[in-house]
C-alpha positions as a Markdown table, in Angstrom:
| # | Residue | x | y | z |
|---|---|---|---|---|
| 1 | Met | -31.8 | -15.7 | 86.7 |
| 2 | Gln | -30.9 | -12.2 | 86.2 |
| 3 | Thr | -27.8 | -12.7 | 84.9 |
| 4 | Asn | -29.5 | -15.5 | 82.5 |
| 5 | Leu | -31.0 | -12.3 | 81.8 |
| 6 | Leu | -27.9 | -11.2 | 81.1 |
| 7 | Asn | -26.1 | -13.9 | 79.2 |
| 8 | Ile | -29.2 | -14.4 | 77.2 |
| 9 | His | -29.1 | -10.3 | 76.5 |
| 10 | Trp | -25.1 | -10.8 | 75.6 |
| 11 | Ile | -25.9 | -14.5 | 73.8 |
| 12 | Leu | -28.4 | -12.4 | 71.5 |
| 13 | Lys | -26.6 | -9.0 | 71.0 |
| 14 | Ile | -23.5 | -10.4 | 69.7 |
| 15 | Thr | -25.7 | -13.7 | 67.5 |
| 16 | Ser | -27.4 | -10.2 | 66.0 |
| 17 | Gly | -24.7 | -9.6 | 65.5 |
| 18 | Leu | -22.8 | -13.0 | 63.5 |
| 19 | Val | -25.6 | -12.5 | 61.6 |
| 20 | Gly | -25.3 | -9.1 | 60.7 |
| 21 | Val | -22.2 | -9.7 | 59.2 |
| 22 | Gln | -23.3 | -12.9 | 58.0 |
| 23 | Glu | -25.5 | -11.3 | 56.4 |
| 24 | Trp | -22.6 | -8.4 | 55.1 |
| 25 | Leu | -20.1 | -11.2 | 54.0 |
| 26 | Ala | -22.8 | -12.5 | 51.8 |
| 27 | Ser | -24.1 | -9.2 | 50.4 |
| 28 | Val | -19.8 | -9.0 | 49.6 |
| 29 | Trp | -19.2 | -12.3 | 48.1 |
| 30 | Tyr | -22.7 | -12.7 | 46.3 |
| 31 | Lys | -21.0 | -9.4 | 44.1 |
| 32 | Phe | -16.9 | -10.4 | 43.7 |
| 33 | Gln | -19.1 | -13.4 | 41.9 |
| 34 | His | -20.9 | -11.4 | 39.5 |
| 35 | Arg | -17.7 | -9.0 | 39.4 |
| 36 | Ile | -15.9 | -11.7 | 37.9 |
| 37 | Ile | -18.3 | -13.6 | 36.0 |
| 38 | Leu | -18.8 | -10.4 | 34.9 |
| 39 | Asn | -14.5 | -9.9 | 34.0 |
| 40 | Gly | -14.6 | -12.7 | 32.8 |
| 41 | Trp | -17.6 | -12.0 | 29.7 |
| 42 | Val | -15.1 | -9.0 | 29.2 |
| 43 | Val | -11.7 | -11.4 | 29.0 |
| 44 | Leu | -13.5 | -13.6 | 26.7 |
| 45 | Leu | -14.8 | -10.7 | 24.5 |
| 46 | Leu | -11.9 | -10.0 | 23.7 |
| 47 | Leu | -9.9 | -13.3 | 22.7 |
| 48 | Leu | -12.7 | -13.4 | 20.4 |
| 49 | Ile | -12.7 | -10.2 | 18.9 |
| 50 | Pro | -9.3 | -10.6 | 16.4 |
| 51 | Leu | -7.8 | -6.4 | 16.7 |
| 52 | Gln | -6.4 | -7.6 | 13.6 |
| 53 | Asp | -7.8 | -8.3 | 10.5 |
| 54 | Thr | -4.7 | -9.9 | 8.2 |
| 55 | Arg | -7.2 | -11.6 | 5.2 |
| 56 | Pro | -5.9 | -10.4 | 1.7 |
| 57 | Gly | -9.4 | -9.8 | 0.9 |
| 58 | Ser | -10.2 | -7.4 | 3.6 |
| 59 | Ala | -6.5 | -5.3 | 2.9 |
| 60 | Gln | -8.0 | -5.8 | -0.4 |
| 61 | Ala | -12.0 | -4.0 | 0.4 |
| 62 | Val | -10.5 | -1.6 | 2.5 |
| 63 | Tyr | -7.9 | -0.6 | -0.2 |
| 64 | Asp | -10.9 | -0.3 | -2.7 |
| 65 | Leu | -13.1 | 1.4 | -0.8 |
| 66 | Ala | -10.4 | 4.4 | -0.4 |
| 67 | Trp | -10.2 | 4.5 | -4.0 |
| 68 | Lys | -13.7 | 4.4 | -4.5 |
| 69 | His | -13.8 | 8.2 | -2.0 |
| 70 | Phe | -10.2 | 9.1 | -4.2 |
| 71 | Gln | -11.8 | 8.8 | -7.4 |
| 72 | Gln | -15.5 | 10.1 | -6.6 |
| 73 | Gly | -13.8 | 14.2 | -5.0 |
| 74 | Arg | -14.5 | 12.8 | -1.2 |
| 75 | Leu | -10.4 | 13.1 | -0.6 |
| 76 | Ala | -11.1 | 13.8 | 3.5 |
| 77 | Asp | -12.4 | 10.1 | 3.5 |
| 78 | Ser | -10.5 | 8.5 | 1.2 |
| 79 | Gln | -7.2 | 10.2 | 3.0 |
| 80 | Gln | -8.7 | 8.9 | 6.6 |
| 81 | Glu | -9.8 | 5.0 | 5.0 |
| 82 | Ala | -6.2 | 5.2 | 3.8 |
| 83 | Lys | -4.6 | 6.4 | 7.0 |
| 84 | Trp | -6.8 | 3.9 | 8.7 |
| 85 | Gly | -6.0 | 1.5 | 6.3 |
| 86 | Tyr | -2.4 | 2.0 | 6.4 |
| 87 | Arg | -2.9 | 1.4 | 10.8 |
| 88 | Gln | -4.4 | -2.2 | 10.8 |
| 89 | Phe | -1.6 | -3.5 | 7.5 |
| 90 | Gln | 1.1 | -1.6 | 8.8 |
| 91 | Asp | 2.1 | -4.6 | 11.2 |
| 92 | Ser | 0.4 | -7.8 | 9.5 |
| 93 | Asn | 1.0 | -6.5 | 5.4 |
| 94 | Pro | 3.3 | -4.4 | 4.5 |
| 95 | Glu | 3.0 | -4.6 | 1.2 |
| 96 | Trp | -0.1 | -3.6 | 1.8 |
| 97 | Ala | 1.1 | -0.9 | 4.2 |
| 98 | Ala | 2.8 | 1.0 | 2.2 |
| 99 | Arg | 0.2 | 1.0 | -0.5 |
| 100 | Phe | -2.5 | 2.7 | 2.0 |
| 101 | Gln | 0.7 | 5.2 | 2.7 |
| 102 | Leu | 0.5 | 5.8 | -0.9 |
| 103 | Leu | -3.1 | 6.8 | -1.4 |
| 104 | Gln | -2.8 | 8.9 | 1.4 |
| 105 | Ala | -0.2 | 10.7 | 0.4 |
| 106 | Glu | -1.9 | 11.5 | -3.4 |
| 107 | Ala | -5.5 | 12.5 | -1.0 |
| 108 | Met | -2.6 | 14.5 | 0.5 |
| 109 | Val | -1.9 | 16.3 | -2.4 |
| 110 | Arg | -5.0 | 16.5 | -3.8 |
| 111 | Arg | -6.6 | 18.1 | -1.0 |
| 112 | Gly | -3.6 | 21.1 | -0.3 |
| 113 | Met | -1.4 | 19.6 | 2.1 |
| 114 | Tyr | 2.3 | 19.3 | 0.6 |
| 115 | Ile | 3.8 | 19.7 | 2.7 |
| 116 | Asp | 2.7 | 16.2 | 5.2 |
| 117 | Ala | 2.5 | 14.6 | 2.3 |
| 118 | Leu | 6.1 | 15.5 | 0.7 |
| 119 | Leu | 6.5 | 14.0 | 5.4 |
| 120 | Leu | 4.6 | 11.3 | 4.6 |
| 121 | Leu | 6.6 | 10.3 | 0.8 |
| 122 | Ala | 9.9 | 11.0 | 2.7 |
| 123 | Glu | 8.5 | 7.5 | 4.8 |
| 124 | Tyr | 7.7 | 5.8 | 2.0 |
| 125 | His | 9.9 | 3.7 | 0.5 |
| 126 | Pro | 8.5 | 1.6 | -2.7 |
| 127 | Asp | 9.2 | -2.5 | -3.2 |
| 128 | Ser | 11.2 | -2.4 | -6.3 |
| 129 | Asn | 9.0 | -5.5 | -7.3 |
| 130 | His | 6.2 | -2.9 | -8.3 |
| 131 | Pro | 8.0 | 0.1 | -10.3 |
| 132 | Glu | 4.0 | 1.4 | -10.6 |
| 133 | Glu | 3.9 | 2.7 | -7.3 |
| 134 | Thr | 7.7 | 3.5 | -7.7 |
| 135 | Ile | 6.5 | 6.2 | -10.9 |
| 136 | Arg | 3.5 | 7.0 | -8.3 |
| 137 | Lys | 5.3 | 8.2 | -5.5 |
| 138 | Leu | 7.3 | 10.5 | -8.0 |
| 139 | Glu | 4.8 | 11.8 | -10.0 |
| 140 | Thr | 3.3 | 12.5 | -6.5 |
| 141 | Glu | 6.5 | 14.6 | -5.2 |
| 142 | Gly | 6.4 | 16.0 | -8.2 |
| 143 | Ser | 3.4 | 17.7 | -8.1 |
| 144 | Ala | 4.0 | 18.8 | -5.0 |
| 145 | Leu | 6.6 | 20.6 | -5.3 |
| 146 | Thr | 5.3 | 21.7 | -8.1 |
| 147 | Arg | 2.6 | 23.5 | -6.3 |
| 148 | Lys | 5.3 | 24.3 | -3.4 |
| 149 | His | 6.5 | 26.5 | -6.5 |
| 150 | Glu | 10.1 | 24.2 | -6.3 |
| 151 | Phe | 10.0 | 23.9 | -10.1 |
| 152 | Ser | 14.0 | 22.3 | -9.3 |
| 153 | Asp | 13.3 | 19.6 | -7.5 |
| 154 | Ala | 9.5 | 18.8 | -9.3 |
| 155 | Asn | 11.0 | 18.3 | -12.6 |
| 156 | Gln | 13.3 | 16.2 | -11.3 |
| 157 | Arg | 10.9 | 13.6 | -9.7 |
| 158 | Leu | 9.2 | 14.5 | -12.5 |
| 159 | Thr | 11.7 | 13.2 | -14.8 |
| 160 | Gln | 12.6 | 9.7 | -13.2 |
| 161 | Ala | 9.9 | 9.1 | -13.6 |
| 162 | Glu | 9.0 | 9.3 | -16.6 |
| 163 | His | 12.6 | 6.9 | -17.4 |
| 164 | Ile | 10.8 | 3.5 | -16.0 |
| 165 | Cys | 8.4 | 5.0 | -17.9 |
| 166 | Lys | 10.8 | 4.7 | -21.0 |
| 167 | Asn | 10.9 | 1.2 | -20.4 |
| 168 | Ala | 7.4 | -0.5 | -20.5 |
| 169 | Asp | 3.6 | 1.0 | -20.2 |
| 170 | Tyr | 2.5 | 2.0 | -16.7 |
| 171 | Val | -0.5 | 3.2 | -16.1 |
| 172 | Pro | 0.6 | 5.4 | -13.2 |
| 173 | Cys | 2.3 | 6.7 | -17.0 |
| 174 | Gly | -0.3 | 9.2 | -17.8 |
| 175 | Tyr | -0.2 | 11.1 | -14.4 |
| 176 | Val | 3.2 | 11.5 | -15.6 |
| 177 | Leu | 2.7 | 13.4 | -18.1 |
| 178 | Arg | -0.6 | 15.8 | -16.4 |
| 179 | Ser | 2.6 | 16.6 | -13.1 |
| 180 | Gln | 4.9 | 17.5 | -17.0 |
| 181 | Gly | 2.4 | 19.7 | -17.9 |
| 182 | Ile | 1.1 | 21.8 | -15.4 |
| 183 | Leu | 4.8 | 22.1 | -14.4 |
| 184 | Ala | 5.3 | 23.3 | -17.4 |
| 185 | Val | 2.3 | 26.2 | -16.8 |
| 186 | Leu | 3.6 | 27.0 | -13.8 |
């Protein structure tokens, strides 16, 4: 009889241990399922969120906002928006990215960041189909160089811009005249 009690005792001990193991395994499996479900939702949401907005209208909207900040004298905001726009459209729309880069350089010059603007403009290559952008680049470089008291280089850039302006009437040509006046005064 004592042997039967020992056997029952061991059976209960093993069984209760197995129940504990089963409960632990069930708990682990429950947590694992929830992590899979949670991670699945995260992956699904990441797939649904576009990493780059390539719609032309959105580039125009971002540029318009940056330009509005520039015109209102909110130069730091304009520079930040232009920098973001450049990064956003750098791969998907290089033409818009170039516009953002040029606006960023213009904001830098107006903020007194002449060296940074010149470094940024050194990387900027305007499209030959858009002479207005070439004029803006040359005028911005001329303006930065004037303020750095590099008058010879500034005059060279502004003369190049003036030469392009002789062929047609572009809006940025007025800025070239302004920069030439500032150069003459300094």
